Short mmCIF file of C-alpha atoms in Angstrom, two decimals:
data_model
loop_
_atom_site.label_atom_id
_atom_site.label_comp_id
_atom_site.label_asym_id
_atom_site.label_seq_id
_atom_site.Cartn_x
_atom_site.Cartn_y
_atom_site.Cartn_z
CA MET A 1 -20.80 -12.52 36.15
CA PRO A 2 -22.82 -12.95 32.68
CA LEU A 3 -22.23 -16.12 31.08
CA THR A 4 -20.99 -16.91 27.67
CA PRO A 5 -21.77 -19.57 24.99
CA GLY A 6 -19.38 -22.61 25.77
CA ASP A 7 -19.78 -21.53 29.42
CA GLN A 8 -20.86 -24.74 31.78
CA LEU A 9 -23.44 -24.41 34.67
CA GLY A 10 -23.53 -27.69 36.25
CA PRO A 11 -24.03 -30.16 33.69
CA TYR A 12 -25.56 -27.63 31.72
CA ALA A 13 -23.85 -26.14 28.29
CA ILE A 14 -24.73 -22.48 27.70
CA LEU A 15 -25.78 -22.03 24.40
CA ALA A 16 -26.93 -18.16 24.43
CA LEU A 17 -28.33 -15.49 26.28
CA ILE A 18 -31.89 -15.20 25.39
CA GLY A 19 -33.34 -12.19 27.68
CA ARG A 20 -32.78 -10.30 30.81
CA GLY A 21 -34.85 -8.87 33.82
CA GLY A 22 -34.13 -6.95 36.96
CA MET A 23 -33.02 -10.00 38.83
CA GLY A 24 -31.00 -11.66 36.40
CA GLU A 25 -30.46 -13.23 33.00
CA VAL A 26 -32.18 -16.27 30.90
CA TYR A 27 -29.97 -18.45 28.72
CA LYS A 28 -30.68 -21.21 26.36
CA ALA A 29 -28.56 -24.32 27.24
CA HIS A 30 -28.41 -27.84 26.39
CA ASP A 31 -28.71 -30.72 28.92
CA PRO A 32 -26.18 -33.28 27.54
CA ARG A 33 -27.41 -36.00 29.72
CA LEU A 34 -30.54 -35.67 28.31
CA ARG A 35 -29.99 -34.43 25.26
CA ARG A 36 -32.31 -31.48 25.25
CA ASP A 37 -32.22 -27.95 24.83
CA VAL A 38 -33.41 -26.03 28.62
CA ALA A 39 -33.88 -22.76 29.65
CA ILE A 40 -31.64 -21.64 32.57
CA LYS A 41 -32.76 -18.30 34.81
CA VAL A 42 -29.75 -16.77 36.56
CA SER A 43 -30.31 -14.76 39.42
CA HIS A 44 -27.77 -12.17 40.54
CA ASP A 45 -28.00 -12.95 44.18
CA GLN A 46 -28.30 -16.25 45.89
CA PHE A 47 -32.29 -17.82 46.13
CA THR A 48 -33.87 -17.12 49.47
CA GLU A 49 -36.43 -19.38 51.58
CA ARG A 50 -39.21 -17.60 50.05
CA PHE A 51 -37.86 -18.19 46.50
CA THR A 52 -37.48 -22.05 47.03
CA ARG A 53 -40.70 -21.94 48.55
CA GLU A 54 -41.91 -20.36 45.19
CA ALA A 55 -39.70 -22.81 43.05
CA ARG A 56 -41.57 -25.56 44.91
CA ALA A 57 -45.11 -24.33 44.12
CA ILE A 58 -44.14 -23.87 40.48
CA ALA A 59 -42.91 -27.38 40.17
CA SER A 60 -46.21 -28.56 41.80
CA LEU A 61 -47.93 -27.08 38.43
CA ASN A 62 -48.90 -29.52 35.99
CA HIS A 63 -50.37 -28.31 33.06
CA THR A 64 -49.80 -27.55 29.11
CA ASN A 65 -49.94 -23.93 29.58
CA VAL A 66 -46.99 -23.88 32.26
CA CYS A 67 -43.31 -24.48 31.27
CA HIS A 68 -41.83 -27.14 33.60
CA LEU A 69 -39.22 -26.69 36.49
CA TYR A 70 -36.48 -29.36 35.73
CA ASP A 71 -33.60 -28.42 38.34
CA VAL A 72 -32.85 -25.22 41.01
CA GLY A 73 -29.24 -24.65 41.79
CA PRO A 74 -28.30 -22.33 44.15
CA ASN A 75 -28.98 -18.70 41.84
CA TYR A 76 -30.49 -20.71 39.13
CA LEU A 77 -33.59 -22.47 37.79
CA VAL A 78 -33.80 -24.96 34.89
CA MET A 79 -37.04 -25.03 32.96
CA GLU A 80 -38.37 -26.04 29.56
CA PHE A 81 -37.15 -24.26 26.84
CA VAL A 82 -39.98 -23.36 24.42
CA GLU A 83 -39.42 -21.50 21.37
CA GLY A 84 -41.64 -18.26 20.55
CA GLU A 85 -41.83 -14.84 20.82
CA PRO A 86 -42.14 -12.37 23.79
CA LEU A 87 -45.73 -11.15 24.28
CA LYS A 88 -46.11 -7.30 22.76
CA GLY A 89 -48.97 -4.93 23.20
CA PRO A 90 -51.26 -3.41 23.13
CA LEU A 91 -53.14 -6.43 21.96
CA PRO A 92 -56.71 -6.81 20.37
CA LEU A 93 -59.46 -7.25 23.35
CA GLU A 94 -60.21 -11.06 22.16
CA THR A 95 -56.68 -11.68 22.06
CA ALA A 96 -55.82 -10.54 25.36
CA ILE A 97 -59.15 -12.36 26.94
CA GLU A 98 -57.82 -15.42 25.16
CA TYR A 99 -54.31 -15.57 26.72
CA ALA A 100 -55.52 -14.30 30.10
CA GLY A 101 -57.97 -17.42 29.72
CA GLN A 102 -55.23 -19.56 29.19
CA ILE A 103 -52.79 -18.02 31.93
CA LEU A 104 -55.85 -18.36 34.77
CA GLU A 105 -56.43 -22.16 33.39
CA ALA A 106 -53.14 -23.07 33.95
CA LEU A 107 -52.66 -21.60 37.37
CA GLY A 108 -55.90 -23.06 38.49
CA ASP A 109 -55.96 -24.17 42.05
CA GLY A 110 -52.66 -23.09 42.32
CA LEU A 111 -53.91 -19.31 42.99
CA ALA A 112 -54.90 -20.19 46.41
CA THR A 113 -51.46 -21.53 47.32
CA ILE A 114 -48.93 -19.15 45.05
CA PRO A 115 -51.02 -15.67 45.12
CA ALA A 116 -47.37 -13.87 45.65
CA MET A 117 -46.21 -15.27 42.41
CA VAL A 118 -49.35 -14.20 40.32
CA GLU A 119 -47.91 -10.49 40.65
CA LYS A 120 -44.63 -11.73 39.62
CA ILE A 121 -45.31 -14.26 36.65
CA ALA A 122 -48.24 -12.78 35.10
CA THR A 123 -47.12 -9.58 33.52
CA PRO A 124 -46.88 -8.81 29.67
CA LYS A 125 -42.95 -8.36 29.69
CA SER A 126 -42.96 -12.04 31.34
CA GLU A 127 -45.13 -13.70 29.02
CA THR A 128 -44.19 -15.99 25.97
CA VAL A 129 -46.50 -16.77 23.40
CA TRP A 130 -45.74 -19.87 20.83
CA PRO A 131 -48.12 -22.00 18.42
CA ALA A 132 -49.99 -24.76 19.05
CA THR A 133 -48.41 -28.44 18.78
CA PRO A 134 -49.89 -31.64 18.58
CA HIS A 135 -49.66 -31.85 22.45
CA ARG A 136 -50.81 -28.42 23.25
CA HIS A 137 -54.14 -27.56 21.89
CA SER A 138 -53.69 -23.63 22.03
CA SER A 139 -51.16 -21.16 22.36
CA ARG A 140 -49.60 -20.94 25.37
CA ALA A 141 -48.20 -18.35 27.67
CA ALA A 142 -44.86 -19.04 29.64
CA ARG A 143 -42.23 -17.00 31.77
CA SER A 144 -39.46 -15.81 29.81
CA GLU A 145 -37.64 -13.32 31.94
CA LEU A 146 -36.58 -13.07 35.58
CA HIS A 147 -38.24 -9.85 37.44
#
């Protein structure tokens, strides 16, 4: 059942629906304990053991071009909320190469341990591009929708 602004999911207050994918919805929410906004990806189904392994692999990645995973519930992920625009194409070749390089740099050695995730994560529909900030030296791509 879709959530609406004002609903609670655990300690998180739902603020808005920000995306939909084949597996579920993505919401902007607020974590009152840490006083920050987060992105919550809610699956239509309970998570499987495979999904739990993939969530652990994502959580092990630590790079400025990867959204941080904060929490996992029975059918939801709580991640860093990042303002940005969904990636739309076609992109100029130079831009596509730049973004692909950033994604590969972020995954780095993790590619050896999470090959099944690359197919699910690194797709144009699932990437978000946002401007550089002082602690992030280039645009970065991050997962924005469940597939």
